PDB file of C-alpha atoms and ligand atoms in Angstrom:
ATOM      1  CA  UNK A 436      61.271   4.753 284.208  1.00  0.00           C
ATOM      2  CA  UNK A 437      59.682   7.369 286.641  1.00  0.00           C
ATOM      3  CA  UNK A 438      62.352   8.685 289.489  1.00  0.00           C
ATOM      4  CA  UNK A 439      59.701   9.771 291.659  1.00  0.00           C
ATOM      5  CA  UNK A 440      57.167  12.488 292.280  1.00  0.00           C
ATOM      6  CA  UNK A 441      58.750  15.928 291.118  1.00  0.00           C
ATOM      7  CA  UNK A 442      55.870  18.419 292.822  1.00  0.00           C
ATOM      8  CA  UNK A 443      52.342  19.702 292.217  1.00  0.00           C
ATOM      9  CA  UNK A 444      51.204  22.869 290.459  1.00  0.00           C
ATOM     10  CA  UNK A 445      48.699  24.849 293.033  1.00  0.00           C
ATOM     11  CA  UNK A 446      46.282  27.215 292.413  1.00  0.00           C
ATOM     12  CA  UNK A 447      45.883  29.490 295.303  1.00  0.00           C
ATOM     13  CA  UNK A 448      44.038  32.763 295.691  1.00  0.00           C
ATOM     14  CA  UNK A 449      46.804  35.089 297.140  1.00  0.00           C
ATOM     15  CA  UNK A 450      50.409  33.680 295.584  1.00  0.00           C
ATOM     16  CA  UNK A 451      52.587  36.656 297.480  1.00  0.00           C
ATOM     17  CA  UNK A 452      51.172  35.464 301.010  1.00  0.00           C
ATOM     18  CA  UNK A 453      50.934  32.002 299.826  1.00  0.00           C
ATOM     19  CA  UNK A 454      54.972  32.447 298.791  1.00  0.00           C
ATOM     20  CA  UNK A 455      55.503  33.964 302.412  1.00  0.00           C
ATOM     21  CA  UNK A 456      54.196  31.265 304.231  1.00  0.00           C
ATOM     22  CA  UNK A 457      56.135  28.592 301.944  1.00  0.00           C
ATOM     23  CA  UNK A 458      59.653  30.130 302.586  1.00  0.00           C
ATOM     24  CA  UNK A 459      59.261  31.695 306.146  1.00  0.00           C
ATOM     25  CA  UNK A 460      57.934  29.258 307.593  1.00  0.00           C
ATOM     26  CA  UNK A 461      57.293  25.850 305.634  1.00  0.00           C
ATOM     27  CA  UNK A 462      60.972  26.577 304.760  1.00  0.00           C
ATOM     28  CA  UNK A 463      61.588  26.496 300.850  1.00  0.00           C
ATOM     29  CA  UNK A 464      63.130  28.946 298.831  1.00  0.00           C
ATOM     30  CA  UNK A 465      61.831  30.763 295.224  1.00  0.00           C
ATOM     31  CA  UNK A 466      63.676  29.723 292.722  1.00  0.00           C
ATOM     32  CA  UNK A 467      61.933  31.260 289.871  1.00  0.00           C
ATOM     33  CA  UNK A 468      58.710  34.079 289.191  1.00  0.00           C
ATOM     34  CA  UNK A 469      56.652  34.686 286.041  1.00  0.00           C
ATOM     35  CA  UNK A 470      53.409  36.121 285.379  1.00  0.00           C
ATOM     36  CA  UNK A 471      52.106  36.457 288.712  1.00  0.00           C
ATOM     37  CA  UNK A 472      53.373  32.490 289.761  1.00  0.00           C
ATOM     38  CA  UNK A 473      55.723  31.529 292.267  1.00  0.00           C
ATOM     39  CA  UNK A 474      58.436  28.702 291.821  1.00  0.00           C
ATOM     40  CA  UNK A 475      59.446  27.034 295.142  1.00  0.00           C
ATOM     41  CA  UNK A 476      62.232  24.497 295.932  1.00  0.00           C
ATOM     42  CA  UNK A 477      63.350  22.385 298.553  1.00  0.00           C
ATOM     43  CA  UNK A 478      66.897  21.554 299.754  1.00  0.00           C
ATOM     44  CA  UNK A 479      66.936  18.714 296.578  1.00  0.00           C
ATOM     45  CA  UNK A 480      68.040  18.662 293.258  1.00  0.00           C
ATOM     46  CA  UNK A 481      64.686  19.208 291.541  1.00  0.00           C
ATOM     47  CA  UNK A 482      64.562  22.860 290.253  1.00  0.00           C
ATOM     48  CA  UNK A 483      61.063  23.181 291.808  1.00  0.00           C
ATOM     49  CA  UNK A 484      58.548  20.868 293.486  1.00  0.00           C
ATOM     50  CA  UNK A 485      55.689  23.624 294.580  1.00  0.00           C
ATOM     51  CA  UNK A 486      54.239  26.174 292.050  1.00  0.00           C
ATOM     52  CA  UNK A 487      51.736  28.370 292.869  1.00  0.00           C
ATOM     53  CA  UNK A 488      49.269  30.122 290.113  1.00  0.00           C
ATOM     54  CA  UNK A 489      46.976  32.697 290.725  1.00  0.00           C
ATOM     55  CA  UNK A 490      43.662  30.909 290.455  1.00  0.00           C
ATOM     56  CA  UNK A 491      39.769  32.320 291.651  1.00  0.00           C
ATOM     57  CA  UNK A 492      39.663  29.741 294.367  1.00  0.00           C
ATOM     58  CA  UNK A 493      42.342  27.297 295.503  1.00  0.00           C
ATOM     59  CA  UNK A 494      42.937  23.832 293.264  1.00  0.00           C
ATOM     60  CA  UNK A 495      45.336  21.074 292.746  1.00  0.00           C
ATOM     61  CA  UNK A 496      46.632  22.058 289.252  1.00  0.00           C
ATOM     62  CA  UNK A 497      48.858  18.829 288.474  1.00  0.00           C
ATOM     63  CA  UNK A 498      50.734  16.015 289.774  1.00  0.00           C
ATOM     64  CA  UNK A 499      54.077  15.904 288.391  1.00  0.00           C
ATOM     65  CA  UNK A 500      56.536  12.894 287.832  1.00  0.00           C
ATOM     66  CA  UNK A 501      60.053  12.843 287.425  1.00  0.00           C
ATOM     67  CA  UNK A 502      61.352  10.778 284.732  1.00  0.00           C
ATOM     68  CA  UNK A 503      65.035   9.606 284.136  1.00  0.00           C
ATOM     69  CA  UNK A 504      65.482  10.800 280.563  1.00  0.00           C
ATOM     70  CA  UNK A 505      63.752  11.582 277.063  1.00  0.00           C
ATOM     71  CA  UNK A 506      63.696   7.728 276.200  1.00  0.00           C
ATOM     72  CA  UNK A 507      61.494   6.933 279.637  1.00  0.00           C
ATOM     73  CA  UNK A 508      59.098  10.226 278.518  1.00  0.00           C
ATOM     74  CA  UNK A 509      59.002   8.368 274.822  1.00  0.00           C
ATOM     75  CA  UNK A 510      57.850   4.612 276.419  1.00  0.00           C
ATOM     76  CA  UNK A 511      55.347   6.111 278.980  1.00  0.00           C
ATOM     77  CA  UNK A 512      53.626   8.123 276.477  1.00  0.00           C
ATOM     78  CA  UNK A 513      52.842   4.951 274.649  1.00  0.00           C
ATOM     79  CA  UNK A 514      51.990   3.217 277.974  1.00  0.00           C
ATOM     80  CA  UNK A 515      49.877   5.908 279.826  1.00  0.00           C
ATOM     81  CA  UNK A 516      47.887   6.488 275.392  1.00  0.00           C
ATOM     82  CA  UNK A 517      47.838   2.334 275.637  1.00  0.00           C
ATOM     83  CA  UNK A 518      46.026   2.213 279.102  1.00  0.00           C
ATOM     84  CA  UNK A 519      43.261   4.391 278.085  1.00  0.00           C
ATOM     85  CA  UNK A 520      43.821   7.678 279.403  1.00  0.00           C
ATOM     86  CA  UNK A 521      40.937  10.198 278.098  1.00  0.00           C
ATOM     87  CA  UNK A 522      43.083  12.511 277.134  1.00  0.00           C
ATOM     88  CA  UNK A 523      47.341  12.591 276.107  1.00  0.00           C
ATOM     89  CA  UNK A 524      49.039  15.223 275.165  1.00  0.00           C
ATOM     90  CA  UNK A 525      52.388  14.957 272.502  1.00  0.00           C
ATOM     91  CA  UNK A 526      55.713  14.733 274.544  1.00  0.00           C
ATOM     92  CA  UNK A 527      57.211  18.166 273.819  1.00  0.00           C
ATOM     93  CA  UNK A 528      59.984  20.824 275.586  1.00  0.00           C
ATOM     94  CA  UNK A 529      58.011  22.120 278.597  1.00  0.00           C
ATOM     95  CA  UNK A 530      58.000  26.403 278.244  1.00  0.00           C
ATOM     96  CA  UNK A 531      58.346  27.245 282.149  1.00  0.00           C
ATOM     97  CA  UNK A 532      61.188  27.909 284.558  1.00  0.00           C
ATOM     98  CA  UNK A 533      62.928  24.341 285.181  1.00  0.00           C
ATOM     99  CA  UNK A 534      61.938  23.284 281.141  1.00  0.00           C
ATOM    100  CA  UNK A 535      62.466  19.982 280.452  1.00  0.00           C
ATOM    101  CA  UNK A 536      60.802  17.743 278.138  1.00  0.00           C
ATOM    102  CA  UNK A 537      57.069  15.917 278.903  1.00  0.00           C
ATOM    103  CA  UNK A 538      53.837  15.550 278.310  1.00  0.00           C
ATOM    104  CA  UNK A 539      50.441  15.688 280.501  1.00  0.00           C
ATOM    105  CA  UNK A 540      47.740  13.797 280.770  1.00  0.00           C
ATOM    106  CA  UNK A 541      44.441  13.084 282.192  1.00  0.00           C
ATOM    107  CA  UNK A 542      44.193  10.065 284.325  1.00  0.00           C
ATOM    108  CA  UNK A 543      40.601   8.016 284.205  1.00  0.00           C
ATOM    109  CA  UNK A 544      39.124  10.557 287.471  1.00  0.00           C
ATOM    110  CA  UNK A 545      40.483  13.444 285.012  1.00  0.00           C
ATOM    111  CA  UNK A 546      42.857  14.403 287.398  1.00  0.00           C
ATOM    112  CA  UNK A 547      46.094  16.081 285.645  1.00  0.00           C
ATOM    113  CA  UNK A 548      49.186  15.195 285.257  1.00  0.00           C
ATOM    114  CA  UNK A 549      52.337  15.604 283.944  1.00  0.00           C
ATOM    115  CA  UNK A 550      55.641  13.135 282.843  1.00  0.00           C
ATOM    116  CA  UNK A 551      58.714  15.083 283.011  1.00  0.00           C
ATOM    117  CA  UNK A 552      62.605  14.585 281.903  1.00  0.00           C
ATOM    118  CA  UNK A 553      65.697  16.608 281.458  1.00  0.00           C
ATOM    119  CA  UNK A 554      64.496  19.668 283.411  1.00  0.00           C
ATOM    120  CA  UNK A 555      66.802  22.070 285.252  1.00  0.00           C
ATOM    121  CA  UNK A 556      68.647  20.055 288.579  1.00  0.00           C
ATOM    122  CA  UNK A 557      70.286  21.939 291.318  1.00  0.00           C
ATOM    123  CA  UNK A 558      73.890  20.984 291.897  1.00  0.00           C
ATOM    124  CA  UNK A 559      73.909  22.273 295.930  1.00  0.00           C
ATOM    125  CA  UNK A 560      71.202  19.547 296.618  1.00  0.00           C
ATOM    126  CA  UNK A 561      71.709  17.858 299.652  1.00  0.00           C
ATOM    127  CA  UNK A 562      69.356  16.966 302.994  1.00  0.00           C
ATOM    128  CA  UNK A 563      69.749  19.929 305.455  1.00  0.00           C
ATOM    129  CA  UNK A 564      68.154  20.683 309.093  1.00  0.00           C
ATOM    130  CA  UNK A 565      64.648  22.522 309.239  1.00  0.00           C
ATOM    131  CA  UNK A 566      64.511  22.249 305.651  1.00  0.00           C
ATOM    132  CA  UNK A 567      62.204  20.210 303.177  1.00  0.00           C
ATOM    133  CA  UNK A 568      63.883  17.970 300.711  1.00  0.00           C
ATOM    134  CA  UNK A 569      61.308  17.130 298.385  1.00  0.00           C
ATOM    135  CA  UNK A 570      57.664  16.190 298.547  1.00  0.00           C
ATOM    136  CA  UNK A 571      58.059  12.555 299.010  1.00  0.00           C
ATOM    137  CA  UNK A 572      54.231  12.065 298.971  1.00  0.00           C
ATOM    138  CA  UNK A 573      50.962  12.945 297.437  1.00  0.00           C
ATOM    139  CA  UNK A 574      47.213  11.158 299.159  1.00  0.00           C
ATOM    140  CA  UNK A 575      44.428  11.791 296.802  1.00  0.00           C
ATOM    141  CA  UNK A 576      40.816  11.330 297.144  1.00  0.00           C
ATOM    142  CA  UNK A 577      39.040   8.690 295.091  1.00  0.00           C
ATOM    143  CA  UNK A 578      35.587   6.783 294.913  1.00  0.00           C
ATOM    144  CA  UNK A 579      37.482   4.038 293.025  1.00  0.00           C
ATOM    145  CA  UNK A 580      40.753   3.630 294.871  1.00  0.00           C
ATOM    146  CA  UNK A 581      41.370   0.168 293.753  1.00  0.00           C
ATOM    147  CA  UNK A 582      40.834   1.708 290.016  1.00  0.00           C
ATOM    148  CA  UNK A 583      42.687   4.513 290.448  1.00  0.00           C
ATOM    149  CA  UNK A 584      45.723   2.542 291.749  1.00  0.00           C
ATOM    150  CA  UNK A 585      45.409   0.127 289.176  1.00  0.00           C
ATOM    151  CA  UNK A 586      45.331   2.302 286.130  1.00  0.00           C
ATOM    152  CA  UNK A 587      48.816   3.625 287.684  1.00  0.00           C
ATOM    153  CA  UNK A 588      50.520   0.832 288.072  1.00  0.00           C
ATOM    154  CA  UNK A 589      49.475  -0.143 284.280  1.00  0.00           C
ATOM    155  CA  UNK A 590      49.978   3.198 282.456  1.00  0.00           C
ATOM    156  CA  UNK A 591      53.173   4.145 284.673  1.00  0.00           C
ATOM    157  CA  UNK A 592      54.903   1.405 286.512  1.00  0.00           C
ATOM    158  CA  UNK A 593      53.886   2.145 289.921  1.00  0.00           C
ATOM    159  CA  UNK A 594      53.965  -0.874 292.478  1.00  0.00           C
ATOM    160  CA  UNK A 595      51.726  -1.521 294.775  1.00  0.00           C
ATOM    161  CA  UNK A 596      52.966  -0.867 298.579  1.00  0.00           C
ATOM    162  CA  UNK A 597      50.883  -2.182 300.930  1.00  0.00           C
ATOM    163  CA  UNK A 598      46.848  -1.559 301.425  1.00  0.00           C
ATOM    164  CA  UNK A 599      45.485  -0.456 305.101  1.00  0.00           C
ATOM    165  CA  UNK A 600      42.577   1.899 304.518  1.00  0.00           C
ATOM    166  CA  UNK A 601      44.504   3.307 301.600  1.00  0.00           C
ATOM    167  CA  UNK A 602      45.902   1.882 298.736  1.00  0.00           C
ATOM    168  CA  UNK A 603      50.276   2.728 298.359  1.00  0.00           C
ATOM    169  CA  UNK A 604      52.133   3.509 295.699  1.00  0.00           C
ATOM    170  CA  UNK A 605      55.904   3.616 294.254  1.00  0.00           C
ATOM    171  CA  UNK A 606      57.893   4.373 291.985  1.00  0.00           C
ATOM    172  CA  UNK A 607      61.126   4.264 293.565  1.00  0.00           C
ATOM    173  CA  UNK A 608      62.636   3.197 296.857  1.00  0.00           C
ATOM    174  CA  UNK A 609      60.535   5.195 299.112  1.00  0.00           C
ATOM    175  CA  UNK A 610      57.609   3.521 300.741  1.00  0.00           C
ATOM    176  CA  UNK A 611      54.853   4.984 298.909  1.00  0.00           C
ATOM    177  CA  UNK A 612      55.390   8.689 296.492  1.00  0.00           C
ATOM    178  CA  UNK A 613      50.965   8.744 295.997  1.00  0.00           C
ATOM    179  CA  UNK A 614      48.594   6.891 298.036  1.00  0.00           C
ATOM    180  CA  UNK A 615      44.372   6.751 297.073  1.00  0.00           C
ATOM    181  CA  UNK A 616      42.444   7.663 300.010  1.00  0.00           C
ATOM    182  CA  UNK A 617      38.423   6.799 300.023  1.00  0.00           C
ATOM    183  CA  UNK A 618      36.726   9.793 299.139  1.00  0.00           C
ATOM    184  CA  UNK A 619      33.284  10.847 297.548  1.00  0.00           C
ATOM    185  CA  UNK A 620      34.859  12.847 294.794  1.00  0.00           C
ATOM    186  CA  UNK A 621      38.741  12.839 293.294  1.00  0.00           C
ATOM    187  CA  UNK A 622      40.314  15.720 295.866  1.00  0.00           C
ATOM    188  CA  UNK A 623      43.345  16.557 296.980  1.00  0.00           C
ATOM    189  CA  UNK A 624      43.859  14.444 300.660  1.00  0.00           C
ATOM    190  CA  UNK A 625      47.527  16.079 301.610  1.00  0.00           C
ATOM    191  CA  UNK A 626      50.913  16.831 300.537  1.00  0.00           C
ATOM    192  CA  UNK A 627      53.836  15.239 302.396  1.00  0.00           C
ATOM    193  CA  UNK A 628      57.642  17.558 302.615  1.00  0.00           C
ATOM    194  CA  UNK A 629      60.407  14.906 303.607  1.00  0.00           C
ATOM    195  CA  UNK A 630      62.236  16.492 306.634  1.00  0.00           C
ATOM    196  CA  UNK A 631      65.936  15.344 307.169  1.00  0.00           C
ATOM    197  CA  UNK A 632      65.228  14.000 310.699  1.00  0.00           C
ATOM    198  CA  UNK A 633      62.364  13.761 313.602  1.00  0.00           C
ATOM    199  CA  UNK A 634      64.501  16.804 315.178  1.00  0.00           C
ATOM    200  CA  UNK A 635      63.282  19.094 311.625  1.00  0.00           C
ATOM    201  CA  UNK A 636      59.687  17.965 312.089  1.00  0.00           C
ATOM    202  CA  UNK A 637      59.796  19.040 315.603  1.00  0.00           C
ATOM    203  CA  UNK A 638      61.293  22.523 314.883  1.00  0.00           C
ATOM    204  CA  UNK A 639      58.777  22.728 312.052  1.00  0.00           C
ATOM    205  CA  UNK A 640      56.059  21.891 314.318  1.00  0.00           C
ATOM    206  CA  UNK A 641      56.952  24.856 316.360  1.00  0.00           C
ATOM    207  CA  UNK A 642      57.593  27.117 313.386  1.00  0.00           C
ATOM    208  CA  UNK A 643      53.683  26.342 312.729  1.00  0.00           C
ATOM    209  CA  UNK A 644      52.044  26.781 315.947  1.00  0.00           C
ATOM    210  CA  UNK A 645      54.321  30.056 316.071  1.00  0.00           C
ATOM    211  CA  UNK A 646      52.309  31.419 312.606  1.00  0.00           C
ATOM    212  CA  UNK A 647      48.834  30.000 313.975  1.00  0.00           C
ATOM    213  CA  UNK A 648      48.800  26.828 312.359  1.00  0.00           C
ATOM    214  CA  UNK A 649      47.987  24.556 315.189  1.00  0.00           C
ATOM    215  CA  UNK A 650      49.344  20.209 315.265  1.00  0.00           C
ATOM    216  CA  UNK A 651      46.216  18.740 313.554  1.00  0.00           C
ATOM    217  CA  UNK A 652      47.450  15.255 313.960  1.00  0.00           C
ATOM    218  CA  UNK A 653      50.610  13.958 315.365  1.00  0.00           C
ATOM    219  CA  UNK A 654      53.586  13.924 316.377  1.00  0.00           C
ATOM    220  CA  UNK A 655      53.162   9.935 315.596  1.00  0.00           C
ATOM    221  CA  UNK A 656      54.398   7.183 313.405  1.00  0.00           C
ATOM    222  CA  UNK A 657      52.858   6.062 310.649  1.00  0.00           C
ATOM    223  CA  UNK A 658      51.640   2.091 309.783  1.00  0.00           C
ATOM    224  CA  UNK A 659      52.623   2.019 305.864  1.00  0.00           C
ATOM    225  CA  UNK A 660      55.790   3.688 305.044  1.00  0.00           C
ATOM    226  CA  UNK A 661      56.895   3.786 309.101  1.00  0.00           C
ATOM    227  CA  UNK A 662      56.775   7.554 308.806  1.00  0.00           C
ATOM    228  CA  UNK A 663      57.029  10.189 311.559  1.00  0.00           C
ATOM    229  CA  UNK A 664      54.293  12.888 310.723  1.00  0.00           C
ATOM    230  CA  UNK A 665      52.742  15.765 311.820  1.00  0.00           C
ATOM    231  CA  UNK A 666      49.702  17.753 309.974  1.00  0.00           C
ATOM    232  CA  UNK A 667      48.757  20.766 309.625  1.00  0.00           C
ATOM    233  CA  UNK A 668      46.169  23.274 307.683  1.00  0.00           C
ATOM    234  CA  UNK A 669      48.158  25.898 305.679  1.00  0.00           C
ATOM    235  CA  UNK A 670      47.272  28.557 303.381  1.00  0.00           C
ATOM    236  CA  UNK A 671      43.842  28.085 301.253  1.00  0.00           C
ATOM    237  CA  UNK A 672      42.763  24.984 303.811  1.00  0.00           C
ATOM    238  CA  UNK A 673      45.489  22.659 301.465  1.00  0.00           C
ATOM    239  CA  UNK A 674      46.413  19.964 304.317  1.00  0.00           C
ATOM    240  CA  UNK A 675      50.668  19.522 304.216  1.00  0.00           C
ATOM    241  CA  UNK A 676      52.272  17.275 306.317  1.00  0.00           C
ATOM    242  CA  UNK A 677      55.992  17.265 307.274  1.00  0.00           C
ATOM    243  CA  UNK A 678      57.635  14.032 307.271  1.00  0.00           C
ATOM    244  CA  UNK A 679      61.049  11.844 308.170  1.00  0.00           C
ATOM    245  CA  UNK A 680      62.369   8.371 308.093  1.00  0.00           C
ATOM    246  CA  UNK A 681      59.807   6.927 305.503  1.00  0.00           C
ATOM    247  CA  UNK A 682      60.538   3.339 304.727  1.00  0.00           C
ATOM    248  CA  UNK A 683      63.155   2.557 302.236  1.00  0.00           C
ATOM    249  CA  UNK A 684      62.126  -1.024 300.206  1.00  0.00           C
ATOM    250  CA  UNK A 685      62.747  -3.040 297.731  1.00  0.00           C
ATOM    251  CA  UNK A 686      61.294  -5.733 294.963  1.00  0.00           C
ATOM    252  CA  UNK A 687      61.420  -7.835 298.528  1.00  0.00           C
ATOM    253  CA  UNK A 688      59.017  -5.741 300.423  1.00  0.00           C
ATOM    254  CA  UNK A 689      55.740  -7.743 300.865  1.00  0.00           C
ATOM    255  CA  UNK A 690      52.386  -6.053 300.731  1.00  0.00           C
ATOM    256  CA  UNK A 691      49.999  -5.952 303.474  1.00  0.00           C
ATOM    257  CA  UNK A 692      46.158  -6.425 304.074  1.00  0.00           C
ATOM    258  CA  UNK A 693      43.977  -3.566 305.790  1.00  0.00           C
ATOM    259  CA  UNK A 694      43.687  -6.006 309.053  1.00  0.00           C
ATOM    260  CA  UNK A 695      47.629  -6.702 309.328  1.00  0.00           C
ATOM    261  CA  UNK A 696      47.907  -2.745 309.986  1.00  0.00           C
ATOM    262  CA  UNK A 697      44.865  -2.336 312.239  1.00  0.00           C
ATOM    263  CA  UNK A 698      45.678   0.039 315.502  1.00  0.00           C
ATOM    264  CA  UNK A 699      44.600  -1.293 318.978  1.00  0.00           C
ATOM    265  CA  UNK A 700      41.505   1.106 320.058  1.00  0.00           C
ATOM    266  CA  UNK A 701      41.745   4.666 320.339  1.00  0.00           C
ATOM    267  CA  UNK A 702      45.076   4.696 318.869  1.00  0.00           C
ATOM    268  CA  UNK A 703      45.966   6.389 315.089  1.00  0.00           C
ATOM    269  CA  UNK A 704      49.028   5.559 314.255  1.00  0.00           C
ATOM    270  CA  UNK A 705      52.188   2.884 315.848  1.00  0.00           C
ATOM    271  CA  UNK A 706      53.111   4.923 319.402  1.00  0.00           C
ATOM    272  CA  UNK A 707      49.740   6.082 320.283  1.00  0.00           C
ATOM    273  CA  UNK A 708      50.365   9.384 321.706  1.00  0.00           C
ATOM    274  CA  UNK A 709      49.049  11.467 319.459  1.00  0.00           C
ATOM    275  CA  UNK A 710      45.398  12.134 319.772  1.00  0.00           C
ATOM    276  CA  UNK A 711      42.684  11.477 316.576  1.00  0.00           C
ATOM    277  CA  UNK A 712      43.209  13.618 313.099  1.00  0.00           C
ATOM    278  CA  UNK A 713      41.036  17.050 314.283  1.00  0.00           C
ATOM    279  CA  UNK A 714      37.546  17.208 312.136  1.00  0.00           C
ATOM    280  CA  UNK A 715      38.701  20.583 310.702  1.00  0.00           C
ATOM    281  CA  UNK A 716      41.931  18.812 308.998  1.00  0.00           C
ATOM    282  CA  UNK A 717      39.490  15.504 308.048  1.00  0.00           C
ATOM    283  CA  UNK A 718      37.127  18.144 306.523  1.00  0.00           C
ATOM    284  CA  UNK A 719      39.985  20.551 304.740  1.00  0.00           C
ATOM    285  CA  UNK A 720      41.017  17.085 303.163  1.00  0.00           C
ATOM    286  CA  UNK A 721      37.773  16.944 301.017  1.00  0.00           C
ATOM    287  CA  UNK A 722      37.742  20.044 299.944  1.00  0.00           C
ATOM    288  CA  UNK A 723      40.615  20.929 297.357  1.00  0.00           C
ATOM    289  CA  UNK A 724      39.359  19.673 294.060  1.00  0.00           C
ATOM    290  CA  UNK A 725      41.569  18.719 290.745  1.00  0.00           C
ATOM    291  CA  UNK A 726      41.287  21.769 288.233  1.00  0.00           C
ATOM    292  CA  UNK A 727      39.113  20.502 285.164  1.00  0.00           C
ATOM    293  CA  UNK A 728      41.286  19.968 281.782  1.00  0.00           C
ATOM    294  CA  UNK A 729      45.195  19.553 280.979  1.00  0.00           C
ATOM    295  CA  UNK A 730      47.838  22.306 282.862  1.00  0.00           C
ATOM    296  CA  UNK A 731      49.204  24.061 280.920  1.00  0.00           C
ATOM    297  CA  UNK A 732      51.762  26.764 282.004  1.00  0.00           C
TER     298      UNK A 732
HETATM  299 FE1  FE2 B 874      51.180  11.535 304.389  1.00  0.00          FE
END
């Protein structure tokens, strides 16, 4: 019923230099602006996937979901009000550029989030050099990862992907759209922006270190999902990764234990040339907390 992840609502404290940064050099393009927030998309069909709000100090707004239509909005209303979520909200036309039809939600950690069908699509979409596609993934914080992955796969239909320190999630044929991370509080770990090949991550890389935003981990190759990644810090301390070649599977794919995706020492990911994630990224990862309550553009 879900098509994947759509985007997140940010809060950020400065949304014309946050805008900058996300189309000169992270590469999307504004699609839409109104009352003092900025709508961002990527080279794909989904009329935004970023939005950034004016907020006091920066925050993870919402998770979004795609849906496939008004029916799948309909049954996982009744799923996500059946698995206990503290707090639904009526399926209804959604009153922002894009529209659509959804509802949001607050999952059990009280992070938000939002179901949503029948929005705006772009009819250019289509996977192009040195540009971001989508977000393909979201890593959250969580002192209940097991929990937190489990009330997913119950209220929405996620699958499980495979477990190494985190816990993987899908909802289509990519390798994992959300992953829960170990983490003292529910924060925001890092956003993932599917590049069309390792060549675009490499020319992003270099876009970065060009605007001061140094390679905080990688180039590698991820475990889970096979992904070639490289981090970085951006804006606010929000940690955004680009991405390429994450795993396509299927009902076939099996899921894996922690120790069958344990690197030899001193290595971080499957080629072992990057060095360690930098303690400024591990420490930006805790900090971005979920906004308290329902979003509501
Ligand atoms: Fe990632």
């Amino acid at each position: 019923m879900l098509t994947g992840l759509r985007g997140v609502d940010l809060g950020v404290r400065d949304v014309a230099a946050q805008a900058r940064f996300y189309t000169e050099v992270w590469r999307l393009s504004i699609v839409a602006e109104r009352n003092g927030s900025v709508y961002l998309r990527g080279s794909g069909a989904h009329h935004h996937i970023l939005a950034l709000h004016p907020r006091a100090e920066p925050a993870l707004l919402c998770v979004n979901l795609a849906a496939a239509d008004r029916a799948a909005v309909d049954q996982l209303h009744a799923r996500v009000s059946a698995a206990g979520a503290p707090q639904v909200d009526r399926p209804a036309a959604i009153g922002e550029p894009g529209g659509g039809y959804g509802f949001a939600f607050l999952d059990p950690e009280g992070r938000a989030v939002r179901v949503i069908a029948e929005d705006a699509r772009h009819a250019d979409a289509r996977s192009e050099p040195d540009r971001p596609l989508k977000i393909t993934h979201a890593v959250l914080n969580t002192p209940r990862q097991e929990e937190a992955a489990a009330f997913w796969v119950r209220a929405l239909g996620f699958q499980v992907s495979d477990r190494s320190l985190l816990t993987f999630i899908r909802c289509n044929a990519d390798h994992h759209n959300l992953a829960f991370h170990p983490g003292e509080r529910s924060t925001l770990h890092h956003l993932a922006f599917e590049m069309d090949s390792i060549d675009s991550v490499m020319r992003g890389a270099g876009r970065m270190r060009d605007a001061g935003h140094a390679i905080e981990w990688g180039l590698g190759r991820h475990g889970p999902g096979n992904n070639v990644f490289a981090y970085f810090i951006g804006p606010d301390n929000f940690v955004i990764e680009y991405t390429a070649e994450i795993e396509q599977v299927d009902d076939s794919y099996r899921v894996r234990e922690p120790r069958e995706w344990a690197y030899p020492p001193g290595h971080s990911d499957l080629w072992g040339a990057t060095p360690p994630p930098s303690e400024r990224m591990k420490s930006a990862q805790q900090q971005i907390s979920f906004a308290t309550g329902l979003f509501r553009p």
